[in-house]
Tab-separated table of C-alpha atoms in Angstrom:
chain	number	residue	atom	x	y	z
A	278	UNK	CA	0.000	0.000	0.000
A	279	UNK	CA	2.818	2.370	0.879
A	280	UNK	CA	4.436	1.656	-2.494
A	281	UNK	CA	1.201	2.487	-4.342
A	282	UNK	CA	0.859	5.791	-2.505
A	283	UNK	CA	4.505	6.608	-3.231
A	284	UNK	CA	3.986	5.837	-6.929
A	285	UNK	CA	0.906	8.064	-7.062
A	286	UNK	CA	2.775	10.907	-5.380
A	287	UNK	CA	5.661	10.549	-7.810
A	288	UNK	CA	3.382	10.501	-10.865
A	289	UNK	CA	1.560	13.550	-9.529
A	290	UNK	CA	4.847	15.387	-9.008
A	291	UNK	CA	6.158	14.486	-12.455
A	292	UNK	CA	2.874	15.082	-14.301
A	293	UNK	CA	2.017	18.356	-16.022
A	294	UNK	CA	-0.630	20.684	-14.616
A	295	UNK	CA	-3.391	18.942	-16.608
A	296	UNK	CA	-2.545	15.585	-15.046
A	297	UNK	CA	-2.280	17.167	-11.600
A	298	UNK	CA	-5.752	18.717	-11.893
A	299	UNK	CA	-7.161	15.334	-12.895
A	300	UNK	CA	-5.442	13.687	-9.927
A	301	UNK	CA	-6.912	16.279	-7.558
A	302	UNK	CA	-10.439	15.835	-8.941
A	303	UNK	CA	-10.234	12.048	-8.788
A	304	UNK	CA	-8.754	12.099	-5.273
A	305	UNK	CA	-11.566	14.350	-3.998
A	306	UNK	CA	-14.202	12.153	-5.680
A	307	UNK	CA	-12.762	8.921	-4.240
A	308	UNK	CA	-12.388	10.401	-0.749
A	309	UNK	CA	-15.932	11.825	-0.629
A	310	UNK	CA	-17.436	8.617	-2.050
A	311	UNK	CA	-15.530	6.457	0.432
A	312	UNK	CA	-16.653	8.561	3.400
A	313	UNK	CA	-20.266	8.489	2.133
A	314	UNK	CA	-20.138	4.671	2.041
A	315	UNK	CA	-18.854	4.550	5.618
A	316	UNK	CA	-21.635	6.867	6.776
A	317	UNK	CA	-24.315	4.769	5.062
A	318	UNK	CA	-23.048	1.619	6.780
A	319	UNK	CA	-23.974	3.299	10.063
A	320	UNK	CA	-27.264	4.672	8.674
A	321	UNK	CA	-25.910	8.185	8.607
A	322	UNK	CA	-25.915	10.747	5.794
A	323	UNK	CA	-23.001	12.894	4.708
A	324	UNK	CA	-25.215	15.172	2.615
A	325	UNK	CA	-25.313	18.025	5.108
A	326	UNK	CA	-21.499	18.044	5.322
A	327	UNK	CA	-20.868	17.780	1.573
A	328	UNK	CA	-23.185	20.724	0.920
A	329	UNK	CA	-20.606	22.977	2.548
A	330	UNK	CA	-18.292	22.190	-0.368
A	331	UNK	CA	-20.971	22.537	-3.061
A	332	UNK	CA	-21.970	25.870	-4.584
A	333	UNK	CA	-25.398	27.044	-3.366
A	334	UNK	CA	-27.673	29.122	-5.591
A	335	UNK	CA	-28.830	31.068	-2.545
A	336	UNK	CA	-26.814	34.252	-1.997
A	337	UNK	CA	-27.494	34.051	1.737
A	338	UNK	CA	-26.069	30.537	1.913
A	339	UNK	CA	-23.128	31.513	-0.310
A	340	UNK	CA	-22.271	34.337	2.092
A	341	UNK	CA	-21.943	31.691	4.820
A	342	UNK	CA	-19.652	29.473	2.729
A	343	UNK	CA	-17.784	31.679	0.224
A	344	UNK	CA	-15.065	29.039	-0.200
A	345	UNK	CA	-17.577	26.868	-2.087
A	346	UNK	CA	-17.092	29.129	-5.139
A	347	UNK	CA	-13.699	27.419	-5.367
A	348	UNK	CA	-14.313	23.951	-3.904
A	349	UNK	CA	-17.355	23.120	-6.033
A	350	UNK	CA	-15.231	22.879	-9.199
A	351	UNK	CA	-13.434	19.839	-7.733
A	352	UNK	CA	-16.629	18.029	-6.649
A	353	UNK	CA	-18.667	15.646	-8.811
A	354	UNK	CA	-22.067	14.036	-8.558
A	355	UNK	CA	-21.286	10.572	-9.890
A	356	UNK	CA	-18.913	8.307	-11.781
A	357	UNK	CA	-20.087	9.288	-15.279
A	358	UNK	CA	-20.035	12.954	-14.307
A	359	UNK	CA	-16.370	12.918	-13.330
A	360	UNK	CA	-15.437	10.505	-16.143
A	361	UNK	CA	-16.668	12.764	-18.947
A	362	UNK	CA	-15.313	15.913	-17.313
A	363	UNK	CA	-11.864	14.394	-16.873
A	364	UNK	CA	-11.812	13.063	-20.439
A	365	UNK	CA	-12.563	16.551	-21.741
A	366	UNK	CA	-10.046	18.082	-19.352
A	367	UNK	CA	-7.322	15.692	-20.470
A	368	UNK	CA	-7.980	16.037	-24.205
A	369	UNK	CA	-8.401	19.792	-24.351
A	370	UNK	CA	-5.964	20.458	-21.517
A	371	UNK	CA	-3.145	18.839	-23.476
A	372	UNK	CA	-4.176	20.816	-26.563
A	373	UNK	CA	-4.305	24.026	-24.510
A	374	UNK	CA	-0.706	23.462	-23.369
A	375	UNK	CA	0.463	23.526	-26.980
A	376	UNK	CA	-0.415	27.228	-27.156
A	377	UNK	CA	-0.366	28.489	-23.556
A	378	UNK	CA	1.677	27.889	-20.416
A	379	UNK	CA	0.978	25.534	-17.514
A	380	UNK	CA	0.208	28.474	-15.231
A	381	UNK	CA	-2.291	29.743	-17.772
A	382	UNK	CA	-4.062	26.363	-17.690
A	383	UNK	CA	-4.200	26.419	-13.906
A	384	UNK	CA	-5.485	29.982	-13.929
A	385	UNK	CA	-8.087	29.406	-16.651
A	386	UNK	CA	-9.391	26.329	-14.828
A	387	UNK	CA	-10.010	28.383	-11.683
A	388	UNK	CA	-11.199	31.487	-13.561
A	389	UNK	CA	-13.683	29.451	-15.595
A	390	UNK	CA	-15.002	27.801	-12.453
A	391	UNK	CA	-15.421	31.118	-10.653
A	392	UNK	CA	-17.132	32.842	-13.582
A	393	UNK	CA	-19.386	29.847	-14.155
A	394	UNK	CA	-20.334	29.790	-10.489
A	395	UNK	CA	-21.025	33.531	-10.352
A	396	UNK	CA	-23.254	33.393	-13.451
A	397	UNK	CA	-25.105	30.407	-11.972
A	398	UNK	CA	-25.840	32.264	-8.719
A	399	UNK	CA	-26.834	35.472	-10.540
A	400	UNK	CA	-29.173	33.670	-12.952
A	401	UNK	CA	-30.929	31.719	-10.215
A	402	UNK	CA	-31.547	34.915	-8.246
A	403	UNK	CA	-32.470	37.197	-11.176
A	404	UNK	CA	-34.826	35.052	-13.251
A	405	UNK	CA	-38.261	34.275	-11.745
A	406	UNK	CA	-38.193	30.849	-13.413
A	407	UNK	CA	-35.689	29.619	-10.803
A	408	UNK	CA	-37.194	31.306	-7.717
A	409	UNK	CA	-39.062	28.195	-6.464
A	410	UNK	CA	-35.850	26.162	-6.233
A	411	UNK	CA	-33.185	28.764	-5.474
A	412	UNK	CA	-32.996	27.887	-1.769
A	413	UNK	CA	-32.550	24.177	-2.445
A	414	UNK	CA	-30.188	24.204	-5.434
A	415	UNK	CA	-26.513	23.320	-5.270
A	416	UNK	CA	-23.977	22.804	-8.047
A	417	UNK	CA	-20.852	20.678	-8.420
A	418	UNK	CA	-18.515	19.822	-11.262
A	419	UNK	CA	-15.559	20.975	-13.332
A	420	UNK	CA	-17.619	21.527	-16.490
A	421	UNK	CA	-17.394	25.327	-16.422
A	422	UNK	CA	-13.624	25.130	-15.908
A	423	UNK	CA	-13.242	22.650	-18.772
A	424	UNK	CA	-15.356	24.719	-21.161
A	425	UNK	CA	-13.218	27.757	-20.337
A	426	UNK	CA	-10.173	25.759	-21.475
A	427	UNK	CA	-11.976	24.623	-24.647
A	428	UNK	CA	-13.111	28.157	-25.523
A	429	UNK	CA	-9.710	29.719	-24.881
A	430	UNK	CA	-8.050	27.145	-27.131
A	431	UNK	CA	-10.693	27.601	-29.823
A	432	UNK	CA	-10.149	31.372	-29.790
A	433	UNK	CA	-6.383	30.906	-30.075
A	434	UNK	CA	-6.511	28.245	-32.822
A	435	UNK	CA	-10.039	28.332	-34.306
A	436	UNK	CA	-9.200	26.214	-37.353
A	437	UNK	CA	-7.392	23.462	-35.471
A	438	UNK	CA	-8.661	20.138	-36.895
A	439	UNK	CA	-10.074	17.521	-34.527
A	440	UNK	CA	-10.866	13.952	-35.541
A	441	UNK	CA	-14.131	12.832	-33.950
A	442	UNK	CA	-15.562	9.347	-34.001
A	443	UNK	CA	-18.480	9.103	-36.485
A	444	UNK	CA	-18.148	12.788	-37.430
A	445	UNK	CA	-14.729	12.871	-39.049
A	446	UNK	CA	-12.608	16.007	-38.935
A	447	UNK	CA	-14.180	19.049	-37.262
A	448	UNK	CA	-12.558	22.439	-36.737
A	449	UNK	CA	-12.193	23.411	-33.095
A	450	UNK	CA	-14.220	26.621	-33.434
A	451	UNK	CA	-17.282	24.664	-34.587
A	452	UNK	CA	-17.003	22.215	-31.700
A	453	UNK	CA	-16.870	25.113	-29.233
A	454	UNK	CA	-19.843	26.824	-30.896
A	455	UNK	CA	-21.878	23.592	-30.801
A	456	UNK	CA	-21.122	23.138	-27.088
A	457	UNK	CA	-22.133	26.721	-26.304
A	458	UNK	CA	-25.238	26.471	-28.485
A	459	UNK	CA	-26.374	23.309	-26.699
A	460	UNK	CA	-26.021	25.058	-23.359
A	461	UNK	CA	-28.140	27.967	-24.598
A	462	UNK	CA	-30.859	25.638	-25.893
A	463	UNK	CA	-31.075	23.625	-22.652
A	464	UNK	CA	-30.779	26.522	-20.209
A	465	UNK	CA	-34.199	25.662	-18.728
A	466	UNK	CA	-33.669	21.889	-18.613
A	467	UNK	CA	-33.279	19.721	-15.538
A	468	UNK	CA	-29.588	20.611	-15.420
A	469	UNK	CA	-30.187	24.342	-15.894
A	470	UNK	CA	-27.518	25.313	-13.379
A	471	UNK	CA	-24.883	23.285	-15.185
A	472	UNK	CA	-25.699	24.815	-18.574
A	473	UNK	CA	-25.627	28.337	-17.138
A	474	UNK	CA	-22.257	27.635	-15.500
A	475	UNK	CA	-20.928	26.339	-18.827
A	476	UNK	CA	-21.779	29.670	-20.435
A	477	UNK	CA	-19.953	31.519	-17.649
A	478	UNK	CA	-16.916	29.305	-18.147
A	479	UNK	CA	-17.012	29.872	-21.914
A	480	UNK	CA	-17.101	33.644	-21.383
A	481	UNK	CA	-14.131	33.379	-19.020
A	482	UNK	CA	-12.084	31.394	-21.547
A	483	UNK	CA	-12.957	33.851	-24.309
A	484	UNK	CA	-12.044	36.855	-22.143
A	485	UNK	CA	-8.726	35.261	-21.157
A	486	UNK	CA	-7.629	34.410	-24.716
A	487	UNK	CA	-8.767	37.747	-26.158
A	488	UNK	CA	-7.120	39.686	-23.334
A	489	UNK	CA	-3.862	37.752	-23.610
A	490	UNK	CA	-3.703	38.545	-27.331
A	491	UNK	CA	-3.747	42.231	-26.304
A	492	UNK	CA	-1.118	41.717	-23.613
A	493	UNK	CA	-3.408	41.383	-20.562
A	494	UNK	CA	-3.373	38.165	-18.518
A	495	UNK	CA	-6.725	37.696	-16.749
A	496	UNK	CA	-5.298	34.781	-14.744
A	497	UNK	CA	-2.344	36.676	-13.259
A	498	UNK	CA	-4.109	37.500	-9.970
A	499	UNK	CA	-5.286	33.895	-9.575
A	500	UNK	CA	-1.800	32.506	-10.088
A	501	UNK	CA	-0.344	35.015	-7.621
A	502	UNK	CA	-2.852	33.882	-4.998
A	503	UNK	CA	-2.228	30.182	-5.673
A	504	UNK	CA	1.548	30.680	-5.586
A	505	UNK	CA	1.266	32.521	-2.270
A	506	UNK	CA	-0.837	29.714	-0.786
A	507	UNK	CA	1.530	27.094	-2.179
A	508	UNK	CA	4.552	28.809	-0.663
A	509	UNK	CA	3.007	28.445	2.793
A	510	UNK	CA	2.800	24.658	2.526
A	511	UNK	CA	5.950	23.996	0.502
A	512	UNK	CA	9.017	23.040	2.562
A	513	UNK	CA	11.571	25.791	2.891
A	514	UNK	CA	15.028	24.884	1.552
A	515	UNK	CA	17.715	24.526	4.176
A	516	UNK	CA	20.486	27.046	4.120
A	517	UNK	CA	23.824	25.429	3.261
A	518	UNK	CA	26.302	25.278	6.073
A	519	UNK	CA	29.136	27.740	5.761
A	520	UNK	CA	32.574	26.244	5.475
A	521	UNK	CA	35.289	28.027	7.406
A	522	UNK	CA	38.848	27.741	6.135
A	523	UNK	CA	41.660	28.564	8.527
A	524	UNK	CA	44.950	29.966	7.310
A	525	UNK	CA	46.701	33.185	6.494
A	526	UNK	CA	44.937	35.552	4.126
A	527	UNK	CA	47.982	35.746	1.855
A	528	UNK	CA	48.185	31.949	1.531
A	529	UNK	CA	44.449	31.724	0.779
A	530	UNK	CA	44.763	34.368	-1.943
A	531	UNK	CA	47.753	32.563	-3.444
A	532	UNK	CA	45.877	29.232	-3.534
A	533	UNK	CA	42.794	30.844	-5.077
A	534	UNK	CA	44.801	32.580	-7.801
A	535	UNK	CA	46.649	29.362	-8.592
A	536	UNK	CA	43.406	27.429	-8.981
A	537	UNK	CA	41.889	30.204	-11.061
A	538	UNK	CA	44.884	30.250	-13.416
A	539	UNK	CA	44.810	26.465	-13.797
A	540	UNK	CA	41.108	26.573	-14.659
A	541	UNK	CA	41.623	29.353	-17.209
A	542	UNK	CA	44.510	27.486	-18.820
A	543	UNK	CA	42.372	24.364	-19.095
A	544	UNK	CA	39.488	26.280	-20.708
A	545	UNK	CA	41.901	27.911	-23.174
A	546	UNK	CA	43.222	24.484	-24.121
A	547	UNK	CA	39.710	23.113	-24.649
A	548	UNK	CA	38.727	26.121	-26.768
A	549	UNK	CA	41.796	25.645	-28.954
A	550	UNK	CA	40.892	22.001	-29.431
A	551	UNK	CA	37.300	22.972	-30.194
A	552	UNK	CA	38.441	25.454	-32.842
A	553	UNK	CA	40.779	22.961	-34.520
A	554	UNK	CA	38.797	19.693	-34.343
A	555	UNK	CA	35.174	20.581	-33.591
A	556	UNK	CA	32.855	19.893	-30.687
A	557	UNK	CA	32.643	16.135	-31.251
A	558	UNK	CA	36.375	15.795	-30.643
A	559	UNK	CA	35.980	16.847	-27.005
A	560	UNK	CA	35.860	14.246	-24.269
A	561	UNK	CA	32.982	14.034	-21.819
A	562	UNK	CA	35.034	15.745	-19.091
A	563	UNK	CA	36.085	18.513	-21.489
A	564	UNK	CA	32.478	19.147	-22.511
A	565	UNK	CA	31.468	19.305	-18.847
A	566	UNK	CA	34.285	21.728	-18.035
A	567	UNK	CA	33.273	23.952	-20.945
A	568	UNK	CA	29.617	23.852	-19.873
A	569	UNK	CA	30.479	24.678	-16.241
A	570	UNK	CA	32.668	27.576	-17.386
A	571	UNK	CA	29.825	29.006	-19.482
A	572	UNK	CA	27.630	29.233	-16.373
A	573	UNK	CA	30.170	31.162	-14.304
């Protein structure tokens, strides 16, 4: 068991930001599901506790749990829910990284989730259609975050070709437009909150990509906050111990100058060899010495 956990930690550390986000989502889903099973075995319900991590439509309830605007985007309502979201996140996350940085992906994920959540809360409190259920509605899922990534990529490379099963090659801009259009058409369906959040995420992705093209990074403040939080929990590097050398100052200077001259003579010799015979003629030690000298 310890080996499995170590392997997971290592893969998480070595994975890119897309893989890390998937690991976080899956870990949260497995943990919450496992705890729910334990509670049911004792005829208890975890629903009241989980709701504190879900995003409420009620503004009054949201004021009591403002952190849920962030936590909800890592929660999922079932196996198929998280499966499809993570498949989209992996596919379009990897594509996103071809055109943007890892920090941009992290920032867009959070920005899309926040904008999707805000639009969801606003819509449920502004439109009379939702007033009967506003006090009992909660939302979970990474869909808004994922659609922000899709939309940002589509804005950056609208004509990027995608091969889809049964549909053949489709340009990315059309796929994004179809996804947004479906959300608009089903905005009053049983999953109205999800479709509204998707639209908020799409707007966030569009704003990010358009702003970045003009030199403005809409995710900069998010990444600064996440870096600050991360620095609190990351281990601080130990300061190297100072080595004290005893001896006369004149002798120390003489030894230093002698070593410095020997190093310079060696580099001059390697450079002469490089000029006469080319880089491939150098030995491994000579290449290393030349590389180390270039960094000084």
